[in-house]
Amino acid sequence: QEIGRAGRDGMPCRCIVWLSRADLLRQKKMAKKKYEMEQVDLAERYFADPSRCRRAGLLEHFGERPRRESCGACDICCRRQLGTLPSTARRDVTASAKVLVELVVDFEASNVTAARLRDLAKGRKVVAKGGRAKAAIDSDSSQHFGKLRQLSQEEIDDLISELRSLQILKEEKIRPFGGGRKFRSCTVRLRLGPRAQHLRGGTLAV
């Protein structure tokens, strides 16, 4: 909506979007319907893609086909023209992806969030979410605990986002215990997505 307001007077304009995973998570916690959570995922894929023309993404969102690959105006296209666009070389991370998926399976009863999945992969002790009382997760019960210590926090976060976009993992909200009018923050936990079994079975690579 704000992007559409810019430039209506025919004068040059600039639209700046500030994006963080914390903001996206906050929006998901506020969402009341599954459709609203899906819209947050679409926004994340659109703004987080470091190689796709912004205008093309907007047009496709509204059911239009872009006439050309480069608009020559968004940050992605301008950086590409200047030769300053960061390289995004693809590499096979299937093994690491399988570790994350198996951790979700191992700690399904603990309502693992994306942040806690990252900590488990890094070998950090974490606390379960969504219960009446906080309790440390028995990390020693999983052979996959700490298997991604060599990866940075950002690399694991990016991989979790990629698994969600590929529908290997999915997020769902759980209601907190207790009633009354007092505000209680909900939890957005991770579960296996519809394509998780393809990865676990070896028919899907990441």
mmCIF file with all atom_site columns, C-alpha atoms in Angstrom, residues 45-199:
data_model
loop_
_atom_site.group_PDB
_atom_site.id
_atom_site.type_symbol
_atom_site.label_atom_id
_atom_site.label_alt_id
_atom_site.label_comp_id
_atom_site.label_asym_id
_atom_site.label_entity_id
_atom_site.label_seq_id
_atom_site.pdbx_PDB_ins_code
_atom_site.Cartn_x
_atom_site.Cartn_y
_atom_site.Cartn_z
_atom_site.occupancy
_atom_site.B_iso_or_equiv
_atom_site.pdbx_formal_charge
_atom_site.auth_seq_id
_atom_site.auth_comp_id
_atom_site.auth_asym_id
_atom_site.auth_atom_id
_atom_site.pdbx_PDB_model_num
ATOM 1   C CA . ARG A 1 45  ? 10.092 -14.539 0.391   1.00 0.00 ? 45  ARG A CA 1
ATOM 2   C CA . TYR A 1 46  ? 9.535  -11.353 -1.599  1.00 0.00 ? 46  TYR A CA 1
ATOM 3   C CA . PHE A 1 47  ? 11.656 -8.980  0.481   1.00 0.00 ? 47  PHE A CA 1
ATOM 4   C CA . ALA A 1 48  ? 14.368 -11.474 1.472   1.00 0.00 ? 48  ALA A CA 1
ATOM 5   C CA . ASP A 1 49  ? 15.173 -12.625 -2.083  1.00 0.00 ? 49  ASP A CA 1
ATOM 6   C CA . PRO A 1 50  ? 18.548 -10.988 -2.913  1.00 0.00 ? 50  PRO A CA 1
ATOM 7   C CA . SER A 1 51  ? 18.356 -11.583 -6.656  1.00 0.00 ? 51  SER A CA 1
ATOM 8   C CA . ARG A 1 52  ? 14.803 -10.982 -7.850  1.00 0.00 ? 52  ARG A CA 1
ATOM 9   C CA . CYS A 1 53  ? 13.500 -7.706  -9.300  1.00 0.00 ? 53  CYS A CA 1
ATOM 10  C CA . ARG A 1 54  ? 11.192 -6.041  -6.751  1.00 0.00 ? 54  ARG A CA 1
ATOM 11  C CA . ARG A 1 55  ? 8.811  -4.724  -9.395  1.00 0.00 ? 55  ARG A CA 1
ATOM 12  C CA . ALA A 1 56  ? 8.490  -8.155  -11.002 1.00 0.00 ? 56  ALA A CA 1
ATOM 13  C CA . GLY A 1 57  ? 7.585  -9.625  -7.628  1.00 0.00 ? 57  GLY A CA 1
ATOM 14  C CA . LEU A 1 58  ? 4.916  -6.989  -7.031  1.00 0.00 ? 58  LEU A CA 1
ATOM 15  C CA . LEU A 1 59  ? 3.383  -7.480  -10.462 1.00 0.00 ? 59  LEU A CA 1
ATOM 16  C CA . GLU A 1 60  ? 3.215  -11.260 -10.046 1.00 0.00 ? 60  GLU A CA 1
ATOM 17  C CA . HIS A 1 61  ? 1.641  -10.826 -6.604  1.00 0.00 ? 61  HIS A CA 1
ATOM 18  C CA . PHE A 1 62  ? -1.238 -8.945  -8.235  1.00 0.00 ? 62  PHE A CA 1
ATOM 19  C CA . GLY A 1 63  ? -1.575 -11.430 -11.082 1.00 0.00 ? 63  GLY A CA 1
ATOM 20  C CA . GLU A 1 64  ? 0.349  -9.511  -13.736 1.00 0.00 ? 64  GLU A CA 1
ATOM 21  C CA . ARG A 1 65  ? 3.260  -10.746 -15.826 1.00 0.00 ? 65  ARG A CA 1
ATOM 22  C CA . PRO A 1 66  ? 6.338  -8.476  -15.931 1.00 0.00 ? 66  PRO A CA 1
ATOM 23  C CA . ARG A 1 67  ? 7.258  -7.412  -19.470 1.00 0.00 ? 67  ARG A CA 1
ATOM 24  C CA . ARG A 1 68  ? 10.991 -7.475  -18.795 1.00 0.00 ? 68  ARG A CA 1
ATOM 25  C CA . GLU A 1 69  ? 13.343 -9.073  -16.292 1.00 0.00 ? 69  GLU A CA 1
ATOM 26  C CA . SER A 1 70  ? 14.859 -5.801  -15.088 1.00 0.00 ? 70  SER A CA 1
ATOM 27  C CA . CYS A 1 71  ? 12.924 -2.677  -14.127 1.00 0.00 ? 71  CYS A CA 1
ATOM 28  C CA . GLY A 1 72  ? 16.092 -0.562  -13.856 1.00 0.00 ? 72  GLY A CA 1
ATOM 29  C CA . ALA A 1 73  ? 14.816 1.163   -10.730 1.00 0.00 ? 73  ALA A CA 1
ATOM 30  C CA . CYS A 1 74  ? 14.692 -1.175  -7.718  1.00 0.00 ? 74  CYS A CA 1
ATOM 31  C CA . ASP A 1 75  ? 17.721 -1.841  -5.529  1.00 0.00 ? 75  ASP A CA 1
ATOM 32  C CA . ILE A 1 76  ? 18.256 -5.307  -7.015  1.00 0.00 ? 76  ILE A CA 1
ATOM 33  C CA . CYS A 1 77  ? 18.261 -4.132  -10.632 1.00 0.00 ? 77  CYS A CA 1
ATOM 34  C CA . CYS A 1 78  ? 20.395 -1.052  -9.886  1.00 0.00 ? 78  CYS A CA 1
ATOM 35  C CA . ARG A 1 79  ? 22.991 -3.134  -8.073  1.00 0.00 ? 79  ARG A CA 1
ATOM 36  C CA . ARG A 1 80  ? 23.039 -5.604  -10.924 1.00 0.00 ? 80  ARG A CA 1
ATOM 37  C CA . GLN A 1 81  ? 23.680 -2.794  -13.421 1.00 0.00 ? 81  GLN A CA 1
ATOM 38  C CA . LEU A 1 82  ? 26.470 -1.365  -11.252 1.00 0.00 ? 82  LEU A CA 1
ATOM 39  C CA . GLY A 1 83  ? 28.008 -4.799  -10.697 1.00 0.00 ? 83  GLY A CA 1
ATOM 40  C CA . THR A 1 84  ? 27.644 -4.541  -6.927  1.00 0.00 ? 84  THR A CA 1
ATOM 41  C CA . LEU A 1 85  ? 24.972 -7.216  -6.464  1.00 0.00 ? 85  LEU A CA 1
ATOM 42  C CA . PRO A 1 86  ? 26.287 -9.812  -3.968  1.00 0.00 ? 86  PRO A CA 1
ATOM 43  C CA . SER A 1 87  ? 26.879 -13.211 -5.518  1.00 0.00 ? 87  SER A CA 1
ATOM 44  C CA . THR A 1 88  ? 24.443 -15.917 -4.472  1.00 0.00 ? 88  THR A CA 1
ATOM 45  C CA . ALA A 1 89  ? 26.230 -19.108 -5.435  1.00 0.00 ? 89  ALA A CA 1
ATOM 46  C CA . ARG A 1 90  ? 24.135 -22.209 -4.885  1.00 0.00 ? 90  ARG A CA 1
ATOM 47  C CA . ARG A 1 91  ? 25.531 -25.126 -2.897  1.00 0.00 ? 91  ARG A CA 1
ATOM 48  C CA . ASP A 1 92  ? 24.131 -28.423 -1.731  1.00 0.00 ? 92  ASP A CA 1
ATOM 49  C CA . VAL A 1 93  ? 22.986 -28.211 1.907   1.00 0.00 ? 93  VAL A CA 1
ATOM 50  C CA . THR A 1 94  ? 20.858 -31.352 1.909   1.00 0.00 ? 94  THR A CA 1
ATOM 51  C CA . ALA A 1 95  ? 22.793 -32.961 4.763   1.00 0.00 ? 95  ALA A CA 1
ATOM 52  C CA . SER A 1 96  ? 22.371 -29.904 6.991   1.00 0.00 ? 96  SER A CA 1
ATOM 53  C CA . ALA A 1 97  ? 18.697 -29.664 6.037   1.00 0.00 ? 97  ALA A CA 1
ATOM 54  C CA . LYS A 1 98  ? 18.142 -33.261 7.103   1.00 0.00 ? 98  LYS A CA 1
ATOM 55  C CA . VAL A 1 99  ? 19.706 -32.521 10.492  1.00 0.00 ? 99  VAL A CA 1
ATOM 56  C CA . LEU A 1 100 ? 17.229 -29.693 11.082  1.00 0.00 ? 100 LEU A CA 1
ATOM 57  C CA . VAL A 1 101 ? 14.278 -31.820 10.006  1.00 0.00 ? 101 VAL A CA 1
ATOM 58  C CA . GLU A 1 102 ? 15.304 -34.679 12.300  1.00 0.00 ? 102 GLU A CA 1
ATOM 59  C CA . LEU A 1 103 ? 15.692 -32.247 15.199  1.00 0.00 ? 103 LEU A CA 1
ATOM 60  C CA . VAL A 1 104 ? 12.117 -31.087 14.630  1.00 0.00 ? 104 VAL A CA 1
ATOM 61  C CA . VAL A 1 105 ? 11.012 -34.728 14.732  1.00 0.00 ? 105 VAL A CA 1
ATOM 62  C CA . ASP A 1 106 ? 13.058 -35.534 17.846  1.00 0.00 ? 106 ASP A CA 1
ATOM 63  C CA . PHE A 1 107 ? 11.724 -32.543 19.806  1.00 0.00 ? 107 PHE A CA 1
ATOM 64  C CA . GLU A 1 108 ? 8.201  -32.339 18.410  1.00 0.00 ? 108 GLU A CA 1
ATOM 65  C CA . ALA A 1 109 ? 6.647  -32.609 21.879  1.00 0.00 ? 109 ALA A CA 1
ATOM 66  C CA . SER A 1 110 ? 8.694  -29.606 23.061  1.00 0.00 ? 110 SER A CA 1
ATOM 67  C CA . ASN A 1 111 ? 7.085  -27.151 20.600  1.00 0.00 ? 111 ASN A CA 1
ATOM 68  C CA . VAL A 1 112 ? 10.396 -26.109 19.078  1.00 0.00 ? 112 VAL A CA 1
ATOM 69  C CA . THR A 1 113 ? 10.453 -22.634 17.530  1.00 0.00 ? 113 THR A CA 1
ATOM 70  C CA . ALA A 1 114 ? 12.800 -21.509 14.757  1.00 0.00 ? 114 ALA A CA 1
ATOM 71  C CA . ALA A 1 115 ? 15.102 -19.845 17.291  1.00 0.00 ? 115 ALA A CA 1
ATOM 72  C CA . ARG A 1 116 ? 15.223 -22.942 19.491  1.00 0.00 ? 116 ARG A CA 1
ATOM 73  C CA . LEU A 1 117 ? 15.811 -25.200 16.509  1.00 0.00 ? 117 LEU A CA 1
ATOM 74  C CA . ARG A 1 118 ? 18.818 -23.064 15.626  1.00 0.00 ? 118 ARG A CA 1
ATOM 75  C CA . ASP A 1 119 ? 20.128 -23.346 19.195  1.00 0.00 ? 119 ASP A CA 1
ATOM 76  C CA . LEU A 1 120 ? 19.662 -27.128 19.231  1.00 0.00 ? 120 LEU A CA 1
ATOM 77  C CA . ALA A 1 121 ? 21.549 -27.388 15.938  1.00 0.00 ? 121 ALA A CA 1
ATOM 78  C CA . LYS A 1 122 ? 24.362 -25.284 17.434  1.00 0.00 ? 122 LYS A CA 1
ATOM 79  C CA . GLY A 1 123 ? 24.542 -27.470 20.548  1.00 0.00 ? 123 GLY A CA 1
ATOM 80  C CA . ARG A 1 124 ? 23.000 -25.022 23.023  1.00 0.00 ? 124 ARG A CA 1
ATOM 81  C CA . LYS A 1 125 ? 20.743 -26.005 25.896  1.00 0.00 ? 125 LYS A CA 1
ATOM 82  C CA . VAL A 1 126 ? 17.225 -24.643 25.408  1.00 0.00 ? 126 VAL A CA 1
ATOM 83  C CA . VAL A 1 127 ? 13.908 -24.467 27.251  1.00 0.00 ? 127 VAL A CA 1
ATOM 84  C CA . ALA A 1 128 ? 10.650 -25.984 26.031  1.00 0.00 ? 128 ALA A CA 1
ATOM 85  C CA . LYS A 1 129 ? 7.812  -23.688 24.976  1.00 0.00 ? 129 LYS A CA 1
ATOM 86  C CA . GLY A 1 130 ? 4.063  -23.878 25.271  1.00 0.00 ? 130 GLY A CA 1
ATOM 87  C CA . GLY A 1 131 ? 3.831  -25.765 28.556  1.00 0.00 ? 131 GLY A CA 1
ATOM 88  C CA . ARG A 1 132 ? 2.508  -24.814 31.967  1.00 0.00 ? 132 ARG A CA 1
ATOM 89  C CA . ALA A 1 133 ? 6.029  -24.638 33.340  1.00 0.00 ? 133 ALA A CA 1
ATOM 90  C CA . LYS A 1 134 ? 9.342  -24.094 31.666  1.00 0.00 ? 134 LYS A CA 1
ATOM 91  C CA . ALA A 1 135 ? 11.646 -27.083 31.561  1.00 0.00 ? 135 ALA A CA 1
ATOM 92  C CA . ALA A 1 136 ? 14.968 -27.722 29.907  1.00 0.00 ? 136 ALA A CA 1
ATOM 93  C CA . ILE A 1 137 ? 14.779 -29.877 26.793  1.00 0.00 ? 137 ILE A CA 1
ATOM 94  C CA . ASP A 1 138 ? 16.605 -33.181 27.137  1.00 0.00 ? 138 ASP A CA 1
ATOM 95  C CA . SER A 1 139 ? 18.994 -32.502 24.277  1.00 0.00 ? 139 SER A CA 1
ATOM 96  C CA . ASP A 1 140 ? 21.011 -35.664 24.974  1.00 0.00 ? 140 ASP A CA 1
ATOM 97  C CA . SER A 1 141 ? 18.074 -37.725 23.722  1.00 0.00 ? 141 SER A CA 1
ATOM 98  C CA . SER A 1 142 ? 18.823 -36.726 20.111  1.00 0.00 ? 142 SER A CA 1
ATOM 99  C CA . GLN A 1 143 ? 21.845 -37.830 18.115  1.00 0.00 ? 143 GLN A CA 1
ATOM 100 C CA . HIS A 1 144 ? 21.417 -34.734 15.930  1.00 0.00 ? 144 HIS A CA 1
ATOM 101 C CA . PHE A 1 145 ? 21.944 -32.243 18.766  1.00 0.00 ? 145 PHE A CA 1
ATOM 102 C CA . GLY A 1 146 ? 24.867 -29.915 17.987  1.00 0.00 ? 146 GLY A CA 1
ATOM 103 C CA . LYS A 1 147 ? 25.496 -31.415 14.541  1.00 0.00 ? 147 LYS A CA 1
ATOM 104 C CA . LEU A 1 148 ? 25.600 -27.966 12.877  1.00 0.00 ? 148 LEU A CA 1
ATOM 105 C CA . ARG A 1 149 ? 28.075 -26.273 15.235  1.00 0.00 ? 149 ARG A CA 1
ATOM 106 C CA . GLN A 1 150 ? 30.258 -25.394 12.261  1.00 0.00 ? 150 GLN A CA 1
ATOM 107 C CA . LEU A 1 151 ? 27.571 -23.196 10.712  1.00 0.00 ? 151 LEU A CA 1
ATOM 108 C CA . SER A 1 152 ? 26.979 -19.594 11.731  1.00 0.00 ? 152 SER A CA 1
ATOM 109 C CA . GLN A 1 153 ? 23.739 -18.478 13.320  1.00 0.00 ? 153 GLN A CA 1
ATOM 110 C CA . GLU A 1 154 ? 22.810 -16.581 10.153  1.00 0.00 ? 154 GLU A CA 1
ATOM 111 C CA . GLU A 1 155 ? 23.467 -19.606 7.947   1.00 0.00 ? 155 GLU A CA 1
ATOM 112 C CA . ILE A 1 156 ? 21.164 -21.772 10.056  1.00 0.00 ? 156 ILE A CA 1
ATOM 113 C CA . ASP A 1 157 ? 18.461 -19.089 10.106  1.00 0.00 ? 157 ASP A CA 1
ATOM 114 C CA . ASP A 1 158 ? 18.666 -18.794 6.322   1.00 0.00 ? 158 ASP A CA 1
ATOM 115 C CA . LEU A 1 159 ? 18.427 -22.568 5.951   1.00 0.00 ? 159 LEU A CA 1
ATOM 116 C CA . ILE A 1 160 ? 15.350 -22.737 8.195   1.00 0.00 ? 160 ILE A CA 1
ATOM 117 C CA . SER A 1 161 ? 13.724 -20.014 6.087   1.00 0.00 ? 161 SER A CA 1
ATOM 118 C CA . GLU A 1 162 ? 14.579 -21.955 2.928   1.00 0.00 ? 162 GLU A CA 1
ATOM 119 C CA . LEU A 1 163 ? 13.054 -25.152 4.344   1.00 0.00 ? 163 LEU A CA 1
ATOM 120 C CA . ARG A 1 164 ? 9.878  -23.259 5.136   1.00 0.00 ? 164 ARG A CA 1
ATOM 121 C CA . SER A 1 165 ? 9.702  -21.768 1.640   1.00 0.00 ? 165 SER A CA 1
ATOM 122 C CA . LEU A 1 166 ? 10.139 -25.271 0.181   1.00 0.00 ? 166 LEU A CA 1
ATOM 123 C CA . GLN A 1 167 ? 7.313  -26.558 2.421   1.00 0.00 ? 167 GLN A CA 1
ATOM 124 C CA . ILE A 1 168 ? 9.675  -28.973 4.116   1.00 0.00 ? 168 ILE A CA 1
ATOM 125 C CA . LEU A 1 169 ? 8.975  -27.229 7.413   1.00 0.00 ? 169 LEU A CA 1
ATOM 126 C CA . LYS A 1 170 ? 5.904  -25.227 8.353   1.00 0.00 ? 170 LYS A CA 1
ATOM 127 C CA . GLU A 1 171 ? 4.978  -22.939 11.228  1.00 0.00 ? 171 GLU A CA 1
ATOM 128 C CA . GLU A 1 172 ? 1.806  -23.116 13.277  1.00 0.00 ? 172 GLU A CA 1
ATOM 129 C CA . LYS A 1 173 ? 0.518  -21.188 16.263  1.00 0.00 ? 173 LYS A CA 1
ATOM 130 C CA . ILE A 1 174 ? -0.358 -22.788 19.566  1.00 0.00 ? 174 ILE A CA 1
ATOM 131 C CA . ARG A 1 175 ? -2.543 -21.172 22.165  1.00 0.00 ? 175 ARG A CA 1
ATOM 132 C CA . PRO A 1 176 ? -1.063 -20.564 25.609  1.00 0.00 ? 176 PRO A CA 1
ATOM 133 C CA . PHE A 1 177 ? -2.431 -22.297 28.679  1.00 0.00 ? 177 PHE A CA 1
ATOM 134 C CA . GLY A 1 178 ? -4.747 -20.344 30.927  1.00 0.00 ? 178 GLY A CA 1
ATOM 135 C CA . GLY A 1 179 ? -7.752 -18.136 30.343  1.00 0.00 ? 179 GLY A CA 1
ATOM 136 C CA . GLY A 1 180 ? -9.060 -14.820 31.537  1.00 0.00 ? 180 GLY A CA 1
ATOM 137 C CA . ARG A 1 181 ? -8.461 -11.402 30.092  1.00 0.00 ? 181 ARG A CA 1
ATOM 138 C CA . LYS A 1 182 ? -4.757 -11.283 30.833  1.00 0.00 ? 182 LYS A CA 1
ATOM 139 C CA . PHE A 1 183 ? -2.700 -11.122 27.642  1.00 0.00 ? 183 PHE A CA 1
ATOM 140 C CA . ARG A 1 184 ? -0.642 -14.226 26.963  1.00 0.00 ? 184 ARG A CA 1
ATOM 141 C CA . SER A 1 185 ? 1.849  -14.419 24.142  1.00 0.00 ? 185 SER A CA 1
ATOM 142 C CA . CYS A 1 186 ? 1.328  -17.317 21.739  1.00 0.00 ? 186 CYS A CA 1
ATOM 143 C CA . THR A 1 187 ? 4.073  -19.551 20.361  1.00 0.00 ? 187 THR A CA 1
ATOM 144 C CA . VAL A 1 188 ? 4.835  -20.146 16.670  1.00 0.00 ? 188 VAL A CA 1
ATOM 145 C CA . ARG A 1 189 ? 6.256  -23.657 16.547  1.00 0.00 ? 189 ARG A CA 1
ATOM 146 C CA . LEU A 1 190 ? 7.791  -25.674 13.743  1.00 0.00 ? 190 LEU A CA 1
ATOM 147 C CA . ARG A 1 191 ? 6.294  -28.840 12.312  1.00 0.00 ? 191 ARG A CA 1
ATOM 148 C CA . LEU A 1 192 ? 7.073  -31.038 9.314   1.00 0.00 ? 192 LEU A CA 1
ATOM 149 C CA . GLY A 1 193 ? 5.689  -29.697 6.059   1.00 0.00 ? 193 GLY A CA 1
ATOM 150 C CA . PRO A 1 194 ? 4.097  -31.682 3.204   1.00 0.00 ? 194 PRO A CA 1
ATOM 151 C CA . ARG A 1 195 ? 7.457  -32.177 1.451   1.00 0.00 ? 195 ARG A CA 1
ATOM 152 C CA . ALA A 1 196 ? 9.449  -33.256 4.501   1.00 0.00 ? 196 ALA A CA 1
ATOM 153 C CA . GLN A 1 197 ? 9.150  -36.958 3.710   1.00 0.00 ? 197 GLN A CA 1
ATOM 154 C CA . HIS A 1 198 ? 10.655 -36.382 0.269   1.00 0.00 ? 198 HIS A CA 1
ATOM 155 C CA . LEU A 1 199 ? 13.766 -34.937 1.891   1.00 0.00 ? 199 LEU A CA 1
#
